């Protein structure tokens, strides 16, 4: 029978110990990696659920900000209210795309006994004001038994009054600002400053008037005359709207269509308004229906955020610099 020497025994024992130690180390490494993978997976799922929760919260917040209420679903006789607050522009709460649907819904509601249009506006786009004025005229013909009354808040000037002229009656506060029946087109000219600092304007056009009203080029007498003619045309359209809307109530003077504005009390004397009143008093005393339902469509969250951070103002500056000069009722 063979025997194992001490050296061989020691060698085998050492190998066994190394094998045993290696097996433990391998097991510990596997456990460590498994734990690490589990932590990573848990972390990924944690991030996923947090993002999902954030998305749900943001969506709920967006719905809340854009929720217009269910007042329009109210059953029963009521006074319909639509509000115009701010400038009359192609975008925002004073645009035709916002105001016209609200007016349509207010007139179409079976239980509305009449419509109050509350205006607080310095004016704005003659196009938007004209669209709203035309729609009021159409709705009054379609719903002859539903009057529309304008109630002026702080101000109903220029484009705001362009809209108000279509109403059955206009009610004001004695200190309201009313009128400003005129048109303007404003901009800036930098030609003198450019000459002083040595800046040359390099404008290439096809068409002799394509650079018309460019703020970095001088304005010729011909171009100025053309602009004045266009403004006079739009002004006459404004005058015709006021005369048609106010009729015999209007007491014209040389200043009526000069672009001046007056207090509410003076506007009544001039026939630009019919009397004093608020939304509540007109609903209660004129329409005889104190329950008021607001049909005004709210501006969405994206527009609010943009305006909050001044993007709307920035866009206005860009438009001015880009030669976007337009007639304005303000």
Short mmCIF file of N, CA and C in Angstrom, two decimals, residues 101-253:
data_model
loop_
_atom_site.label_atom_id
_atom_site.label_comp_id
_atom_site.label_asym_id
_atom_site.label_seq_id
_atom_site.Cartn_x
_atom_site.Cartn_y
_atom_site.Cartn_z
N UNK A 101 -67.07 82.10 -30.04
CA UNK A 101 -67.73 80.87 -29.55
C UNK A 101 -68.45 81.07 -28.23
N UNK A 102 -67.89 81.91 -27.36
CA UNK A 102 -68.56 82.18 -26.08
C UNK A 102 -69.90 82.88 -26.31
N UNK A 103 -69.92 83.84 -27.21
CA UNK A 103 -71.17 84.53 -27.53
C UNK A 103 -72.18 83.57 -28.17
N UNK A 104 -71.70 82.71 -29.05
CA UNK A 104 -72.59 81.74 -29.70
C UNK A 104 -73.26 80.84 -28.66
N UNK A 105 -72.46 80.35 -27.71
CA UNK A 105 -73.00 79.48 -26.67
C UNK A 105 -73.98 80.23 -25.76
N UNK A 106 -73.65 81.49 -25.46
CA UNK A 106 -74.51 82.28 -24.58
C UNK A 106 -75.87 82.52 -25.20
N UNK A 107 -75.91 82.83 -26.49
CA UNK A 107 -77.18 83.06 -27.18
C UNK A 107 -77.94 81.75 -27.40
N UNK A 108 -77.20 80.68 -27.70
CA UNK A 108 -77.85 79.42 -28.05
C UNK A 108 -78.44 78.70 -26.82
N UNK A 109 -77.98 79.04 -25.63
CA UNK A 109 -78.49 78.37 -24.43
C UNK A 109 -79.99 78.59 -24.29
N UNK A 110 -80.72 77.51 -24.14
CA UNK A 110 -82.18 77.60 -24.09
C UNK A 110 -82.68 78.45 -22.92
N UNK A 111 -81.97 78.42 -21.82
CA UNK A 111 -82.46 79.09 -20.61
C UNK A 111 -81.89 80.49 -20.41
N UNK A 112 -81.06 80.96 -21.33
CA UNK A 112 -80.54 82.33 -21.16
C UNK A 112 -81.59 83.34 -21.63
N UNK A 113 -81.85 84.33 -20.79
CA UNK A 113 -82.86 85.34 -21.13
C UNK A 113 -82.25 86.53 -21.84
N UNK A 114 -80.94 86.65 -21.80
CA UNK A 114 -80.23 87.75 -22.43
C UNK A 114 -78.75 87.60 -22.17
N UNK A 115 -77.96 88.43 -22.84
CA UNK A 115 -76.51 88.33 -22.75
C UNK A 115 -75.92 89.66 -22.31
N UNK A 116 -75.01 89.59 -21.34
CA UNK A 116 -74.25 90.77 -20.94
C UNK A 116 -72.81 90.56 -21.39
N UNK A 117 -72.29 91.51 -22.15
CA UNK A 117 -70.90 91.49 -22.58
C UNK A 117 -70.14 92.53 -21.77
N UNK A 118 -69.33 92.07 -20.83
CA UNK A 118 -68.57 93.00 -19.99
C UNK A 118 -67.22 93.27 -20.66
N UNK A 119 -66.94 94.55 -20.91
CA UNK A 119 -65.73 94.93 -21.64
C UNK A 119 -64.84 95.79 -20.77
N UNK A 120 -63.59 95.41 -20.73
CA UNK A 120 -62.55 96.23 -20.11
C UNK A 120 -61.34 96.15 -21.03
N UNK A 121 -61.28 97.05 -22.01
CA UNK A 121 -60.26 96.94 -23.05
C UNK A 121 -59.85 98.31 -23.57
N UNK A 122 -58.55 98.50 -23.85
CA UNK A 122 -58.08 99.74 -24.46
C UNK A 122 -58.18 99.72 -25.97
N UNK A 123 -58.58 98.57 -26.54
CA UNK A 123 -58.68 98.48 -27.99
C UNK A 123 -57.70 97.47 -28.55
N UNK A 124 -57.44 97.58 -29.84
CA UNK A 124 -56.52 96.65 -30.48
C UNK A 124 -56.79 96.49 -31.96
N UNK A 125 -56.86 95.27 -32.41
CA UNK A 125 -56.97 94.96 -33.83
C UNK A 125 -58.34 95.32 -34.40
N UNK A 126 -58.37 96.12 -35.50
CA UNK A 126 -59.66 96.41 -36.13
C UNK A 126 -60.27 95.18 -36.78
N UNK A 127 -59.43 94.23 -37.18
CA UNK A 127 -59.94 93.01 -37.80
C UNK A 127 -60.69 92.17 -36.76
N UNK A 128 -60.05 91.92 -35.61
CA UNK A 128 -60.68 91.13 -34.57
C UNK A 128 -61.95 91.81 -34.03
N UNK A 129 -61.87 93.13 -33.83
CA UNK A 129 -63.04 93.88 -33.36
C UNK A 129 -64.17 93.80 -34.37
N UNK A 130 -63.82 93.89 -35.66
CA UNK A 130 -64.83 93.82 -36.71
C UNK A 130 -65.51 92.47 -36.77
N UNK A 131 -64.74 91.40 -36.58
CA UNK A 131 -65.32 90.05 -36.60
C UNK A 131 -66.31 89.88 -35.46
N UNK A 132 -65.93 90.34 -34.28
CA UNK A 132 -66.81 90.21 -33.11
C UNK A 132 -68.06 91.07 -33.28
N UNK A 133 -67.89 92.28 -33.80
CA UNK A 133 -69.03 93.17 -34.06
C UNK A 133 -70.01 92.52 -35.03
N UNK A 134 -69.49 91.95 -36.11
CA UNK A 134 -70.34 91.29 -37.10
C UNK A 134 -71.10 90.11 -36.49
N UNK A 135 -70.42 89.36 -35.61
CA UNK A 135 -71.06 88.21 -35.01
C UNK A 135 -72.18 88.63 -34.06
N UNK A 136 -71.96 89.71 -33.33
CA UNK A 136 -73.01 90.21 -32.44
C UNK A 136 -74.23 90.63 -33.26
N UNK A 137 -73.99 91.31 -34.37
CA UNK A 137 -75.08 91.75 -35.24
C UNK A 137 -75.86 90.54 -35.77
N UNK A 138 -75.14 89.50 -36.16
CA UNK A 138 -75.79 88.29 -36.67
C UNK A 138 -76.62 87.60 -35.58
N UNK A 139 -76.04 87.49 -34.39
CA UNK A 139 -76.73 86.80 -33.30
C UNK A 139 -77.97 87.56 -32.85
N UNK A 140 -77.90 88.85 -32.86
CA UNK A 140 -79.08 89.64 -32.46
C UNK A 140 -80.22 89.44 -33.45
N UNK A 141 -79.91 89.23 -34.73
CA UNK A 141 -80.95 88.95 -35.71
C UNK A 141 -81.47 87.52 -35.57
N UNK A 142 -80.59 86.60 -35.26
CA UNK A 142 -81.00 85.21 -35.12
C UNK A 142 -81.80 84.97 -33.85
N UNK A 143 -81.48 85.74 -32.78
CA UNK A 143 -82.19 85.61 -31.51
C UNK A 143 -82.80 86.97 -31.12
N UNK A 144 -83.83 87.39 -31.81
CA UNK A 144 -84.38 88.74 -31.58
C UNK A 144 -84.97 88.94 -30.19
N UNK A 145 -85.27 87.87 -29.51
CA UNK A 145 -85.85 87.99 -28.17
C UNK A 145 -84.81 87.97 -27.06
N UNK A 146 -83.55 87.88 -27.43
CA UNK A 146 -82.47 87.89 -26.45
C UNK A 146 -81.60 89.12 -26.66
N UNK A 147 -81.77 90.12 -25.83
CA UNK A 147 -80.97 91.34 -25.99
C UNK A 147 -79.52 91.12 -25.54
N UNK A 148 -78.63 91.92 -26.10
CA UNK A 148 -77.24 91.92 -25.65
C UNK A 148 -76.90 93.32 -25.14
N UNK A 149 -76.48 93.39 -23.91
CA UNK A 149 -76.10 94.65 -23.29
C UNK A 149 -74.61 94.63 -22.97
N UNK A 150 -73.95 95.73 -23.26
CA UNK A 150 -72.55 95.87 -22.89
C UNK A 150 -72.46 96.60 -21.57
N UNK A 151 -71.65 96.09 -20.66
CA UNK A 151 -71.34 96.76 -19.40
C UNK A 151 -69.85 97.09 -19.42
N UNK A 152 -69.54 98.37 -19.33
CA UNK A 152 -68.15 98.82 -19.38
C UNK A 152 -67.57 98.81 -17.97
N UNK A 153 -66.40 98.22 -17.86
CA UNK A 153 -65.69 98.21 -16.59
C UNK A 153 -64.83 99.48 -16.51
N UNK A 154 -63.53 99.35 -16.45
CA UNK A 154 -62.64 100.51 -16.38
C UNK A 154 -62.62 101.29 -17.69
N UNK A 155 -62.56 100.53 -18.80
CA UNK A 155 -62.30 101.18 -20.09
C UNK A 155 -62.97 100.43 -21.22
N UNK A 156 -63.52 101.18 -22.14
CA UNK A 156 -64.06 100.62 -23.38
C UNK A 156 -63.68 101.60 -24.49
N UNK A 157 -62.45 101.49 -24.95
CA UNK A 157 -61.92 102.47 -25.89
C UNK A 157 -61.58 101.83 -27.21
N UNK A 158 -61.65 102.61 -28.25
CA UNK A 158 -61.22 102.24 -29.59
C UNK A 158 -61.81 100.90 -30.02
N UNK A 159 -60.97 99.84 -30.18
CA UNK A 159 -61.49 98.55 -30.61
C UNK A 159 -62.53 97.98 -29.67
N UNK A 160 -62.39 98.28 -28.37
CA UNK A 160 -63.40 97.86 -27.42
C UNK A 160 -64.74 98.50 -27.70
N UNK A 161 -64.71 99.80 -28.04
CA UNK A 161 -65.97 100.48 -28.35
C UNK A 161 -66.51 100.04 -29.72
N UNK A 162 -65.61 99.68 -30.63
CA UNK A 162 -66.02 99.14 -31.93
C UNK A 162 -66.94 97.94 -31.72
N UNK A 163 -66.59 97.09 -30.75
CA UNK A 163 -67.41 95.93 -30.42
C UNK A 163 -68.70 96.36 -29.72
N UNK A 164 -68.57 97.27 -28.75
CA UNK A 164 -69.72 97.69 -27.94
C UNK A 164 -70.81 98.34 -28.78
N UNK A 165 -70.42 98.98 -29.88
CA UNK A 165 -71.41 99.69 -30.71
C UNK A 165 -72.48 98.78 -31.27
N UNK A 166 -72.22 97.47 -31.30
CA UNK A 166 -73.20 96.52 -31.85
C UNK A 166 -74.26 96.12 -30.83
N UNK A 167 -74.11 96.53 -29.59
CA UNK A 167 -75.01 96.09 -28.53
C UNK A 167 -76.35 96.84 -28.58
N UNK A 168 -77.36 96.25 -27.92
CA UNK A 168 -78.64 96.94 -27.78
C UNK A 168 -78.49 98.20 -26.95
N UNK A 169 -77.74 98.08 -25.84
CA UNK A 169 -77.48 99.23 -24.99
C UNK A 169 -76.11 99.10 -24.36
N UNK A 170 -75.54 100.24 -23.98
CA UNK A 170 -74.22 100.27 -23.34
C UNK A 170 -74.36 100.93 -21.98
N UNK A 171 -73.92 100.22 -20.95
CA UNK A 171 -73.97 100.75 -19.58
C UNK A 171 -72.54 100.98 -19.08
N UNK A 172 -72.35 102.07 -18.36
CA UNK A 172 -71.01 102.47 -17.92
C UNK A 172 -71.03 102.85 -16.45
N UNK A 173 -69.84 103.02 -15.91
CA UNK A 173 -69.67 103.69 -14.63
C UNK A 173 -69.36 105.15 -14.94
N UNK A 174 -69.69 106.06 -14.06
CA UNK A 174 -69.48 107.47 -14.35
C UNK A 174 -68.02 107.81 -14.59
N UNK A 175 -67.10 106.97 -14.06
CA UNK A 175 -65.67 107.24 -14.24
C UNK A 175 -65.03 106.34 -15.29
N UNK A 176 -65.81 105.53 -15.98
CA UNK A 176 -65.26 104.68 -17.05
C UNK A 176 -64.68 105.54 -18.16
N UNK A 177 -63.72 105.02 -18.88
CA UNK A 177 -63.15 105.70 -20.05
C UNK A 177 -63.80 105.12 -21.30
N UNK A 178 -64.41 105.97 -22.10
CA UNK A 178 -65.18 105.52 -23.27
C UNK A 178 -64.80 106.36 -24.49
N UNK A 179 -64.74 105.73 -25.65
CA UNK A 179 -64.54 106.48 -26.88
C UNK A 179 -63.27 106.12 -27.62
N UNK A 180 -62.46 107.13 -27.92
CA UNK A 180 -61.23 106.97 -28.70
C UNK A 180 -61.54 106.34 -30.06
N UNK A 181 -62.47 106.96 -30.76
CA UNK A 181 -62.89 106.45 -32.07
C UNK A 181 -61.91 106.96 -33.11
N UNK A 182 -60.85 106.22 -33.31
CA UNK A 182 -59.80 106.61 -34.25
C UNK A 182 -58.92 105.42 -34.56
N UNK A 183 -57.96 105.62 -35.44
CA UNK A 183 -57.07 104.55 -35.87
C UNK A 183 -55.64 105.08 -35.87
N UNK A 184 -54.70 104.24 -35.48
CA UNK A 184 -53.30 104.65 -35.53
C UNK A 184 -52.44 103.51 -36.06
N UNK A 185 -51.28 103.90 -36.55
CA UNK A 185 -50.26 102.95 -37.00
C UNK A 185 -48.93 103.52 -36.53
N UNK A 186 -48.30 102.84 -35.59
CA UNK A 186 -47.08 103.40 -35.02
C UNK A 186 -45.88 102.50 -35.28
N UNK A 187 -44.71 103.09 -35.14
CA UNK A 187 -43.46 102.38 -35.35
C UNK A 187 -42.30 103.28 -34.98
N UNK A 188 -41.10 102.90 -35.36
CA UNK A 188 -39.92 103.69 -35.06
C UNK A 188 -39.09 103.88 -36.33
N UNK A 189 -38.35 104.97 -36.35
CA UNK A 189 -37.42 105.24 -37.45
C UNK A 189 -36.02 105.46 -36.90
N UNK A 190 -35.03 104.73 -37.41
CA UNK A 190 -33.68 104.79 -36.88
C UNK A 190 -32.68 105.38 -37.86
N UNK A 191 -33.16 106.03 -38.92
CA UNK A 191 -32.25 106.48 -39.96
C UNK A 191 -31.26 107.52 -39.46
N UNK A 192 -31.71 108.49 -38.65
CA UNK A 192 -30.79 109.52 -38.14
C UNK A 192 -29.71 108.93 -37.25
N UNK A 193 -30.10 108.02 -36.38
CA UNK A 193 -29.13 107.37 -35.48
C UNK A 193 -28.14 106.54 -36.27
N UNK A 194 -28.61 105.86 -37.31
CA UNK A 194 -27.72 105.04 -38.13
C UNK A 194 -26.69 105.89 -38.84
N UNK A 195 -27.10 107.08 -39.30
CA UNK A 195 -26.15 107.97 -39.96
C UNK A 195 -25.06 108.43 -38.99
N UNK A 196 -25.46 108.69 -37.73
CA UNK A 196 -24.49 109.18 -36.75
C UNK A 196 -23.45 108.13 -36.37
N UNK A 197 -23.88 106.89 -36.27
CA UNK A 197 -22.95 105.84 -35.86
C UNK A 197 -22.31 105.15 -37.06
N UNK A 198 -22.67 105.57 -38.25
CA UNK A 198 -22.03 105.03 -39.45
C UNK A 198 -22.51 103.66 -39.87
N UNK A 199 -23.80 103.36 -39.62
CA UNK A 199 -24.38 102.07 -40.00
C UNK A 199 -25.13 102.23 -41.32
N UNK A 200 -24.85 101.35 -42.24
CA UNK A 200 -25.51 101.38 -43.55
C UNK A 200 -26.58 100.31 -43.63
N UNK A 201 -27.79 100.69 -44.03
CA UNK A 201 -28.88 99.75 -44.21
C UNK A 201 -28.81 99.16 -45.60
N UNK A 202 -28.68 97.84 -45.71
CA UNK A 202 -28.61 97.17 -47.00
C UNK A 202 -29.88 96.35 -47.19
N UNK A 203 -30.87 96.96 -47.78
CA UNK A 203 -32.17 96.34 -48.00
C UNK A 203 -32.40 96.16 -49.49
N UNK A 204 -32.60 94.93 -49.92
CA UNK A 204 -32.85 94.63 -51.32
C UNK A 204 -34.30 94.22 -51.48
N UNK A 205 -35.02 94.84 -52.40
CA UNK A 205 -36.43 94.52 -52.61
C UNK A 205 -36.72 94.37 -54.09
N UNK A 206 -37.78 93.67 -54.41
CA UNK A 206 -38.33 93.59 -55.75
C UNK A 206 -39.71 94.22 -55.68
N UNK A 207 -39.85 95.41 -56.17
CA UNK A 207 -41.07 96.20 -56.01
C UNK A 207 -40.72 97.47 -55.25
N UNK A 208 -41.00 98.60 -55.82
CA UNK A 208 -40.53 99.87 -55.26
C UNK A 208 -41.07 100.16 -53.87
N UNK A 209 -42.20 99.57 -53.51
CA UNK A 209 -42.78 99.83 -52.18
C UNK A 209 -42.70 98.64 -51.24
N UNK A 210 -41.89 97.63 -51.59
CA UNK A 210 -41.81 96.44 -50.76
C UNK A 210 -41.18 96.76 -49.40
N UNK A 211 -40.34 97.76 -49.34
CA UNK A 211 -39.72 98.15 -48.08
C UNK A 211 -40.51 99.21 -47.35
N UNK A 212 -41.78 99.32 -47.68
CA UNK A 212 -42.66 100.33 -47.09
C UNK A 212 -42.71 100.17 -45.57
N UNK A 213 -42.47 101.27 -44.85
CA UNK A 213 -42.49 101.33 -43.39
C UNK A 213 -41.34 100.57 -42.73
N UNK A 214 -40.29 100.28 -43.49
CA UNK A 214 -39.11 99.69 -42.89
C UNK A 214 -38.50 100.71 -41.92
N UNK A 215 -38.30 100.35 -40.64
CA UNK A 215 -37.84 101.32 -39.65
C UNK A 215 -36.42 101.81 -39.88
N UNK A 216 -35.67 101.13 -40.73
CA UNK A 216 -34.28 101.52 -40.97
C UNK A 216 -34.09 102.28 -42.28
N UNK A 217 -35.21 102.61 -42.93
CA UNK A 217 -35.16 103.35 -44.19
C UNK A 217 -36.03 104.60 -44.06
N UNK A 218 -35.67 105.69 -44.73
CA UNK A 218 -36.49 106.91 -44.66
C UNK A 218 -37.85 106.69 -45.33
N UNK A 219 -38.88 107.37 -44.82
CA UNK A 219 -40.22 107.27 -45.38
C UNK A 219 -40.44 108.40 -46.38
N UNK A 220 -40.86 108.03 -47.57
CA UNK A 220 -41.11 109.04 -48.59
C UNK A 220 -42.49 109.66 -48.39
N UNK A 221 -42.71 110.82 -48.98
CA UNK A 221 -43.99 111.50 -48.88
C UNK A 221 -45.10 110.66 -49.51
N UNK A 222 -44.76 109.94 -50.58
CA UNK A 222 -45.76 109.09 -51.25
C UNK A 222 -46.21 107.96 -50.33
N UNK A 223 -45.25 107.33 -49.67
CA UNK A 223 -45.59 106.23 -48.76
C UNK A 223 -46.39 106.73 -47.56
N UNK A 224 -46.02 107.88 -47.04
CA UNK A 224 -46.77 108.45 -45.91
C UNK A 224 -48.20 108.76 -46.32
N UNK A 225 -48.37 109.32 -47.52
CA UNK A 225 -49.71 109.62 -48.01
C UNK A 225 -50.54 108.37 -48.19
N UNK A 226 -49.90 107.29 -48.67
CA UNK A 226 -50.62 106.03 -48.84
C UNK A 226 -51.09 105.50 -47.50
N UNK A 227 -50.22 105.55 -46.49
CA UNK A 227 -50.58 105.06 -45.16
C UNK A 227 -51.73 105.87 -44.58
N UNK A 228 -51.70 107.18 -44.76
CA UNK A 228 -52.77 108.04 -44.24
C UNK A 228 -54.09 107.72 -44.93
N UNK A 229 -54.04 107.42 -46.22
CA UNK A 229 -55.27 107.07 -46.94
C UNK A 229 -55.86 105.77 -46.40
N UNK A 230 -55.00 104.79 -46.14
CA UNK A 230 -55.48 103.52 -45.61
C UNK A 230 -56.07 103.70 -44.21
N UNK A 231 -55.41 104.49 -43.36
CA UNK A 231 -55.92 104.74 -42.02
C UNK A 231 -57.27 105.46 -42.07
N UNK A 232 -57.40 106.40 -43.00
CA UNK A 232 -58.66 107.13 -43.15
C UNK A 232 -59.79 106.18 -43.57
N UNK A 233 -59.46 105.21 -44.41
CA UNK A 233 -60.46 104.23 -44.84
C UNK A 233 -60.95 103.39 -43.66
N UNK A 234 -60.01 102.91 -42.86
CA UNK A 234 -60.39 102.11 -41.69
C UNK A 234 -61.14 102.96 -40.67
N UNK A 235 -60.72 104.22 -40.53
CA UNK A 235 -61.41 105.13 -39.62
C UNK A 235 -62.86 105.32 -40.05
N UNK A 236 -63.09 105.43 -41.34
CA UNK A 236 -64.45 105.61 -41.84
C UNK A 236 -65.28 104.37 -41.57
N UNK A 237 -64.66 103.19 -41.67
CA UNK A 237 -65.38 101.96 -41.34
C UNK A 237 -65.81 101.98 -39.88
N UNK A 238 -64.92 102.45 -39.01
CA UNK A 238 -65.21 102.57 -37.58
C UNK A 238 -66.38 103.54 -37.36
N UNK A 239 -66.32 104.67 -38.03
CA UNK A 239 -67.39 105.68 -37.90
C UNK A 239 -68.73 105.11 -38.34
N UNK A 240 -68.72 104.39 -39.45
CA UNK A 240 -69.97 103.81 -39.97
C UNK A 240 -70.56 102.80 -38.97
N UNK A 241 -69.69 102.02 -38.33
CA UNK A 241 -70.15 101.04 -37.36
C UNK A 241 -70.81 101.73 -36.17
N UNK A 242 -70.19 102.81 -35.69
CA UNK A 242 -70.73 103.54 -34.54
C UNK A 242 -72.06 104.20 -34.91
N UNK A 243 -72.12 104.81 -36.05
CA UNK A 243 -73.37 105.46 -36.48
C UNK A 243 -74.49 104.44 -36.63
N UNK A 244 -74.17 103.29 -37.21
CA UNK A 244 -75.19 102.26 -37.40
C UNK A 244 -75.65 101.70 -36.06
N UNK A 245 -74.72 101.47 -35.16
CA UNK A 245 -75.06 100.87 -33.89
C UNK A 245 -75.80 101.81 -32.95
N UNK A 246 -75.39 103.07 -32.92
CA UNK A 246 -75.98 104.02 -31.98
C UNK A 246 -77.20 104.73 -32.57
N UNK A 247 -77.25 104.85 -33.86
CA UNK A 247 -78.43 105.45 -34.50
C UNK A 247 -78.72 106.86 -34.02
N UNK A 248 -80.00 107.13 -33.77
CA UNK A 248 -80.43 108.47 -33.37
C UNK A 248 -79.96 108.85 -31.97
N UNK A 249 -79.49 107.89 -31.20
CA UNK A 249 -79.01 108.20 -29.85
C UNK A 249 -77.70 108.98 -29.87
N UNK A 250 -76.96 108.86 -30.96
CA UNK A 250 -75.65 109.50 -31.06
C UNK A 250 -75.80 111.00 -31.32
N UNK A 251 -75.15 111.79 -30.49
CA UNK A 251 -75.16 113.25 -30.65
C UNK A 251 -73.79 113.69 -31.15
N UNK A 252 -73.67 113.72 -32.47
CA UNK A 252 -72.36 113.98 -33.08
C UNK A 252 -71.91 115.43 -32.89
N UNK A 253 -70.63 115.55 -32.65
CA UNK A 253 -69.95 116.85 -32.62
C UNK A 253 -68.65 116.70 -33.41
#
